[in-house]
Amino acid sequence: MPACADFEPLPDQGLVPRYCAERFGIDPAVFAGHVFWRRAGSRLIRIADRGCRPPPGVGVDSIGMQVMRRPPPRGKLTSVFLQRFAAGATRNVYRLGDAEALRFMARETVSITPVDDASGYAVVIGPDGVLGCGRVVGEQLHSEIPRAWLHDA
Amino acid sequence: MTPTAGLDHLRRYAPIVDDMPAFLAAAGAPLPRVVWSNPLHGPLDRTDARIVELCPEARPVGWRPHTWRLPPETLPGRWPLHTIGGIYGQEEAALWAGDLVGARPGERVVDLCASPGGKTAQMAISMADRGTLMANDRMMGRIPALRRTLDRLGITCAVVTRLDGVHFPRPEGGADRVLVDAPCTCEGTTRKSAGGRRAAPGEGYRHSIAQVQRALLRSAVRIARPGATIVYATCTYAPEENEGALDALDPSEVAIEPLTPPPGLKTCPGVPEWGGVYFRPDVVHAARIWPHHNDTGGFFVARLRRL
């Protein structure tokens, strides 16, 4: 996969799938047909369709979808990445009803009973699908939904 | 304010509109909201059912599957289903332009004026999110909205660039399809509750934007490979910005293809003459969407074949 001026393929293409499998039980097969990229000179990771070729010699603002700002295990997966790829997650998953989902999307904290690893990042699923990334601290599920989304409407 | 207040400038289109009172009445009425279900989010039937559950007044758009018309006062942008990418809200009249590009999986597609990304997203979905979709917009301030649309809908086949579309570099081998959703005087957006343009555009602005439109079209012809599809679209009625822009193209380089609108969508042909100026004969193959024919905004679209 040829690089462009601003992005290059991530040297270890298994890095994100391994983390997703270990932490969330996401089948690595969901990433088949995609390539992980990193912005040149930074730790930012993105994912794009394998057939997506950034043009060489052209300034590129972004390619595909942002995965995380820095690599695992410290990096946090973006909510848009989880919405697209985490529907089949089996570990550290929290399912919310309508009212709790609305609160979570409003960046409010929701009370939960911890499962699996008991703390850290989680996949949060609502009635309409994956809502995004949460963070479990004790019996609290903190919303990691971007503030900017509150202004989507 | 009366519904038709501020719309007197639209009377210049009396020679080309079939029913001026109906046109003005529609151009001043609130615009129904339209949303479509995103196949990248999940099963379309499930999303469709959820739309009806959230808005029982939702009615299917007859000419396009998985597309729903909602009452003007509905705010689907506040639904979590919207925030997580299940649906996208788009003006109904604009939808056909994105469909007409006919993008296919694995192709190289260029959207020269992409933000806020509705038609870009339509094309990505048409490509099954596979291939290279160059989503370009010259305006830095419009890039975040474009990125948010692509991210929200789960699209991974797009490369976002911030270049002047007039000088957009030709992809190696040329683009398979190019969309020019050109900046325009936006006369067809008078029905939007927010952001709609009612003030009459100045003639100086109309002239300068027409020059930009012609330059963008020439750029699209330059970057398209032989046989490629180019779609030109605006949300304005002005023939100077529509048929006039097509007329400026070299007929030996591009042909304007006849269009067959989907059943249920009423369109009118491009006008062959305006203000005493006669355009190339095949501009009649373009399509005009008038607000009173389908209860939508106004739109113009043409599909060209690179020769």
Short mmCIF file of C-alpha atoms in Angstrom, two decimals, chain B:
data_model
loop_
_atom_site.label_atom_id
_atom_site.label_comp_id
_atom_site.label_asym_id
_atom_site.label_seq_id
_atom_site.Cartn_x
_atom_site.Cartn_y
_atom_site.Cartn_z
CA MET B 1 -44.04 37.97 6.87
CA THR B 2 -46.19 36.48 4.12
CA PRO B 3 -45.08 33.14 2.72
CA THR B 4 -43.95 34.72 -0.55
CA ALA B 5 -42.27 37.77 1.02
CA GLY B 6 -38.79 38.32 -0.32
CA LEU B 7 -39.36 36.12 -3.33
CA ASP B 8 -40.08 38.77 -5.94
CA HIS B 9 -36.69 38.16 -7.54
CA LEU B 10 -37.93 34.71 -8.56
CA ARG B 11 -40.44 36.31 -10.95
CA ARG B 12 -37.62 36.58 -13.50
CA TYR B 13 -38.27 32.88 -14.17
CA ALA B 14 -41.79 33.47 -15.48
CA PRO B 15 -40.68 32.57 -19.04
CA ILE B 16 -39.50 29.10 -17.96
CA VAL B 17 -41.84 28.06 -15.13
CA ASP B 18 -45.23 26.53 -15.91
CA ASP B 19 -47.27 27.97 -13.02
CA MET B 20 -45.81 31.10 -11.40
CA PRO B 21 -48.36 31.42 -8.53
CA ALA B 22 -47.89 27.77 -7.58
CA PHE B 23 -44.11 28.13 -7.87
CA LEU B 24 -44.00 31.17 -5.58
CA ALA B 25 -46.39 29.60 -3.08
CA ALA B 26 -44.26 26.46 -2.87
CA ALA B 27 -40.99 28.43 -2.74
CA GLY B 28 -42.26 30.21 0.37
CA ALA B 29 -43.72 27.23 2.21
CA PRO B 30 -41.91 25.28 4.95
CA LEU B 31 -39.86 22.41 3.58
CA PRO B 32 -40.64 18.82 4.64
CA ARG B 33 -37.67 17.10 6.25
CA VAL B 34 -36.30 14.06 4.47
CA VAL B 35 -34.05 11.39 5.94
CA TRP B 36 -32.62 8.20 4.47
CA SER B 37 -31.52 5.04 6.23
CA ASN B 38 -27.82 4.25 6.22
CA PRO B 39 -27.01 0.67 5.13
CA LEU B 40 -23.57 0.89 6.78
CA HIS B 41 -25.30 1.27 10.16
CA GLY B 42 -27.37 -1.91 10.06
CA PRO B 43 -30.31 -3.62 8.38
CA LEU B 44 -32.29 -1.01 6.46
CA ASP B 45 -35.68 -2.46 7.34
CA ARG B 46 -34.84 -2.18 11.04
CA THR B 47 -33.81 1.45 10.66
CA ASP B 48 -36.91 2.20 8.57
CA ALA B 49 -39.11 0.72 11.28
CA ARG B 50 -37.33 2.81 13.92
CA ILE B 51 -37.92 6.01 11.90
CA VAL B 52 -41.65 5.30 11.81
CA GLU B 53 -41.60 4.49 15.52
CA LEU B 54 -39.91 7.82 16.29
CA CYS B 55 -42.11 9.79 13.88
CA PRO B 56 -45.44 8.09 13.12
CA GLU B 57 -46.18 10.84 10.55
CA ALA B 58 -43.18 9.69 8.46
CA ARG B 59 -44.13 8.76 4.90
CA PRO B 60 -41.92 6.99 2.37
CA VAL B 61 -40.55 9.05 -0.51
CA GLY B 62 -42.16 7.23 -3.40
CA TRP B 63 -39.33 7.54 -5.88
CA ARG B 64 -36.47 6.44 -3.59
CA PRO B 65 -36.27 3.39 -1.29
CA HIS B 66 -35.49 3.69 2.42
CA THR B 67 -36.07 7.44 2.25
CA TRP B 68 -38.65 9.16 4.45
CA ARG B 69 -40.45 12.46 4.44
CA LEU B 70 -41.13 13.99 7.87
CA PRO B 71 -43.20 17.03 8.85
CA PRO B 72 -41.24 20.30 8.65
CA GLU B 73 -41.24 20.77 12.43
CA THR B 74 -39.63 17.37 13.10
CA LEU B 75 -36.05 17.50 14.42
CA PRO B 76 -34.50 14.14 13.48
CA GLY B 77 -31.05 15.59 14.15
CA ARG B 78 -31.83 15.26 17.85
CA TRP B 79 -32.53 11.55 17.66
CA PRO B 80 -29.72 9.27 18.94
CA LEU B 81 -30.41 7.24 15.79
CA HIS B 82 -29.11 10.25 13.85
CA THR B 83 -26.13 10.86 16.11
CA ILE B 84 -24.91 7.28 15.74
CA GLY B 85 -25.20 7.30 11.97
CA GLY B 86 -28.44 5.43 11.39
CA ILE B 87 -29.94 8.17 9.23
CA TYR B 88 -28.94 11.22 7.23
CA GLY B 89 -31.12 14.27 6.61
CA GLN B 90 -30.96 15.68 3.12
CA GLU B 91 -33.08 17.89 0.90
CA GLU B 92 -35.22 15.62 -1.29
CA ALA B 93 -34.53 17.56 -4.48
CA ALA B 94 -30.78 17.06 -4.00
CA LEU B 95 -30.95 13.30 -3.61
CA TRP B 96 -31.28 12.44 -7.27
CA ALA B 97 -27.97 14.14 -8.12
CA GLY B 98 -26.04 11.85 -5.79
CA ASP B 99 -27.82 8.82 -7.20
CA LEU B 100 -27.17 9.88 -10.79
CA VAL B 101 -23.41 9.64 -10.32
CA GLY B 102 -23.89 5.88 -10.24
CA ALA B 103 -20.67 5.23 -8.31
CA ARG B 104 -19.66 1.55 -8.08
CA PRO B 105 -17.46 -0.41 -5.65
CA GLY B 106 -13.75 -0.04 -6.30
CA GLU B 107 -13.98 3.05 -8.47
CA ARG B 108 -12.07 6.34 -8.27
CA VAL B 109 -14.65 9.03 -7.64
CA VAL B 110 -14.05 12.74 -7.10
CA ASP B 111 -16.44 15.12 -5.37
CA LEU B 112 -15.03 18.56 -6.10
CA CYS B 113 -17.28 20.56 -3.72
CA ALA B 114 -18.12 17.97 -1.10
CA SER B 115 -19.14 19.67 2.16
CA PRO B 116 -21.39 19.08 4.06
CA GLY B 117 -21.14 15.62 2.52
CA GLY B 118 -24.67 14.39 1.83
CA LYS B 119 -24.06 13.51 -1.80
CA THR B 120 -20.55 12.35 -0.89
CA ALA B 121 -22.12 9.89 1.52
CA GLN B 122 -24.64 8.78 -1.09
CA MET B 123 -21.78 7.97 -3.44
CA ALA B 124 -19.78 6.14 -0.75
CA ILE B 125 -22.81 3.98 -0.01
CA SER B 126 -23.32 3.38 -3.71
CA MET B 127 -19.68 2.20 -3.75
CA ALA B 128 -20.45 -0.15 -0.83
CA ASP B 129 -17.72 1.85 0.97
CA ARG B 130 -15.07 0.33 -1.32
CA GLY B 131 -12.67 2.21 -3.57
CA THR B 132 -11.37 5.77 -3.45
CA LEU B 133 -13.73 8.66 -2.95
CA MET B 134 -11.89 11.98 -3.06
CA ALA B 135 -14.02 14.32 -0.98
CA ASN B 136 -12.71 17.80 -1.64
CA ASP B 137 -13.75 21.20 -0.44
CA ARG B 138 -11.83 24.42 -0.87
CA MET B 139 -13.18 26.08 2.27
CA MET B 140 -11.37 25.24 5.50
CA GLY B 141 -14.44 26.18 7.53
CA ARG B 142 -16.51 23.57 5.71
CA ILE B 143 -14.12 20.64 6.26
CA PRO B 144 -15.25 19.75 9.83
CA ALA B 145 -18.86 19.32 8.70
CA LEU B 146 -17.71 17.10 5.86
CA ARG B 147 -15.54 14.97 8.15
CA ARG B 148 -18.36 14.68 10.68
CA THR B 149 -20.79 13.46 8.04
CA LEU B 150 -18.35 10.83 6.76
CA ASP B 151 -17.41 9.71 10.29
CA ARG B 152 -20.97 9.63 11.55
CA LEU B 153 -22.15 7.48 8.67
CA GLY B 154 -19.22 5.07 9.12
CA ILE B 155 -17.56 5.71 5.75
CA THR B 156 -13.99 4.47 5.30
CA CYS B 157 -13.42 4.85 1.55
CA ALA B 158 -13.06 8.64 1.55
CA VAL B 159 -9.95 10.80 1.36
CA VAL B 160 -10.67 14.38 2.40
CA THR B 161 -8.70 17.12 0.67
CA ARG B 162 -8.84 20.90 0.91
CA LEU B 163 -7.87 22.04 -2.53
CA ASP B 164 -9.22 24.51 -5.05
CA GLY B 165 -11.43 22.30 -7.19
CA VAL B 166 -10.46 24.33 -10.23
CA HIS B 167 -6.89 23.06 -9.89
CA PHE B 168 -7.66 19.60 -8.49
CA PRO B 169 -4.93 17.14 -9.59
CA ARG B 170 -5.92 14.50 -12.09
CA PRO B 171 -5.80 11.00 -10.51
CA GLU B 172 -3.49 8.60 -12.30
CA GLY B 173 -5.51 7.17 -15.17
CA GLY B 174 -8.27 9.72 -14.58
CA ALA B 175 -11.36 9.61 -12.39
CA ASP B 176 -14.18 7.17 -13.14
CA ARG B 177 -16.79 9.64 -11.93
CA VAL B 178 -16.78 13.28 -10.92
CA LEU B 179 -19.46 15.25 -9.10
CA VAL B 180 -19.56 19.03 -9.37
CA ASP B 181 -22.14 20.14 -6.81
CA ALA B 182 -21.26 23.70 -7.58
CA PRO B 183 -21.46 26.76 -5.37
CA CYS B 184 -24.35 28.84 -6.66
CA THR B 185 -26.83 31.58 -5.81
CA CYS B 186 -28.92 29.01 -3.89
CA GLU B 187 -32.25 30.33 -5.12
CA GLY B 188 -33.75 26.87 -4.69
CA THR B 189 -33.20 26.87 -0.91
CA THR B 190 -35.83 29.48 0.02
CA ARG B 191 -37.90 26.84 1.79
CA LYS B 192 -35.30 25.91 4.38
CA SER B 193 -36.22 27.12 7.84
CA ALA B 194 -32.61 27.99 8.60
CA GLY B 195 -29.94 28.90 6.14
CA GLY B 196 -32.28 29.37 3.21
CA ARG B 197 -31.52 32.27 0.93
CA ARG B 198 -34.33 34.74 0.29
CA ALA B 199 -32.38 37.84 -0.58
CA ALA B 200 -32.06 38.46 -4.29
CA PRO B 201 -28.55 37.63 -5.46
CA GLY B 202 -26.72 40.57 -6.96
CA GLU B 203 -26.00 40.38 -10.66
CA GLY B 204 -22.31 40.88 -9.95
CA TYR B 205 -22.27 37.87 -7.64
CA ARG B 206 -24.26 35.80 -10.12
CA HIS B 207 -21.76 36.64 -12.83
CA SER B 208 -18.73 35.84 -10.69
CA ILE B 209 -20.15 32.56 -9.37
CA ALA B 210 -21.01 31.57 -12.94
CA GLN B 211 -17.34 31.94 -13.83
CA VAL B 212 -16.39 29.67 -10.91
CA GLN B 213 -18.97 27.09 -12.03
CA ARG B 214 -17.54 27.04 -15.56
CA ALA B 215 -14.01 26.67 -14.21
CA LEU B 216 -15.07 23.79 -11.95
CA LEU B 217 -16.77 22.03 -14.85
CA ARG B 218 -13.66 22.42 -17.01
CA SER B 219 -11.65 20.96 -14.13
CA ALA B 220 -14.03 18.00 -13.92
CA VAL B 221 -13.61 17.35 -17.64
CA ARG B 222 -9.83 17.52 -17.24
CA ILE B 223 -9.64 14.98 -14.42
CA ALA B 224 -12.23 12.54 -15.82
CA ARG B 225 -11.00 9.59 -17.88
CA PRO B 226 -12.51 9.01 -21.31
CA GLY B 227 -15.92 7.43 -20.85
CA ALA B 228 -16.26 8.76 -17.30
CA THR B 229 -19.46 10.15 -15.84
CA ILE B 230 -19.60 13.77 -14.70
CA VAL B 231 -22.61 15.07 -12.81
CA TYR B 232 -23.19 18.80 -12.55
CA ALA B 233 -25.68 20.08 -9.99
CA THR B 234 -26.78 23.35 -8.43
CA CYS B 235 -29.59 24.41 -6.12
CA THR B 236 -30.53 27.41 -8.19
CA TYR B 237 -32.93 28.20 -11.02
CA ALA B 238 -30.74 30.63 -12.97
CA PRO B 239 -30.05 29.41 -16.51
CA GLU B 240 -26.84 31.48 -16.45
CA GLU B 241 -25.54 29.08 -13.76
CA ASN B 242 -27.05 25.91 -15.17
CA GLU B 243 -27.57 25.50 -18.90
CA GLY B 244 -25.14 28.39 -19.42
CA ALA B 245 -22.38 26.53 -17.56
CA LEU B 246 -22.99 23.39 -19.64
CA ASP B 247 -23.00 25.48 -22.81
CA ALA B 248 -19.46 26.63 -22.06
CA LEU B 249 -18.15 23.06 -22.44
CA ASP B 250 -16.58 21.85 -25.65
CA PRO B 251 -19.08 19.45 -27.33
CA SER B 252 -16.16 17.42 -28.66
CA GLU B 253 -15.10 16.68 -25.04
CA VAL B 254 -18.41 15.96 -23.31
CA ALA B 255 -21.93 14.92 -24.25
CA ILE B 256 -24.94 15.72 -22.08
CA GLU B 257 -26.84 12.48 -21.55
CA PRO B 258 -30.63 12.14 -21.59
CA LEU B 259 -32.01 11.44 -18.12
CA THR B 260 -34.92 9.26 -17.10
CA PRO B 261 -36.25 10.38 -13.73
CA PRO B 262 -37.42 7.65 -11.39
CA PRO B 263 -41.20 7.11 -11.31
CA GLY B 264 -42.73 9.58 -8.90
CA LEU B 265 -40.19 12.37 -9.40
CA LYS B 266 -41.39 15.06 -11.78
CA THR B 267 -38.69 16.98 -13.62
CA CYS B 268 -38.62 19.47 -16.49
CA PRO B 269 -36.03 19.59 -19.27
CA GLY B 270 -33.22 22.12 -19.38
CA VAL B 271 -34.14 25.32 -21.16
CA PRO B 272 -32.66 25.80 -24.65
CA GLU B 273 -32.65 29.62 -24.48
CA TRP B 274 -32.47 32.39 -21.91
CA GLY B 275 -32.40 36.12 -22.42
CA GLY B 276 -31.97 35.75 -26.14
CA VAL B 277 -28.98 33.42 -25.77
CA TYR B 278 -29.34 29.96 -27.31
CA PHE B 279 -27.45 27.11 -25.63
CA ARG B 280 -26.02 23.94 -27.15
CA PRO B 281 -28.98 21.73 -28.13
CA ASP B 282 -28.30 18.89 -25.70
CA VAL B 283 -28.84 21.09 -22.60
CA VAL B 284 -32.47 19.97 -22.82
CA HIS B 285 -31.23 16.61 -21.52
CA ALA B 286 -30.55 18.25 -18.15
CA ALA B 287 -33.29 18.19 -15.52
CA ARG B 288 -34.90 20.96 -13.51
CA ILE B 289 -36.73 20.20 -10.28
CA TRP B 290 -39.25 22.90 -9.41
CA PRO B 291 -40.54 23.14 -5.82
CA HIS B 292 -44.24 23.03 -6.71
CA HIS B 293 -43.96 19.78 -8.70
CA ASN B 294 -42.72 17.51 -5.90
CA ASP B 295 -43.08 19.65 -2.76
CA THR B 296 -39.30 19.98 -2.51
CA GLY B 297 -36.66 22.66 -2.92
CA GLY B 298 -35.42 23.69 -6.34
CA PHE B 299 -32.60 21.88 -8.11
CA PHE B 300 -30.79 21.47 -11.41
CA VAL B 301 -28.83 18.42 -12.48
CA ALA B 302 -27.13 17.18 -15.63
CA ARG B 303 -25.15 14.02 -16.35
CA LEU B 304 -22.29 14.30 -18.80
CA ARG B 305 -20.21 11.67 -20.57
CA ARG B 306 -16.51 12.39 -21.06
CA LEU B 307 -15.72 11.63 -24.70
#
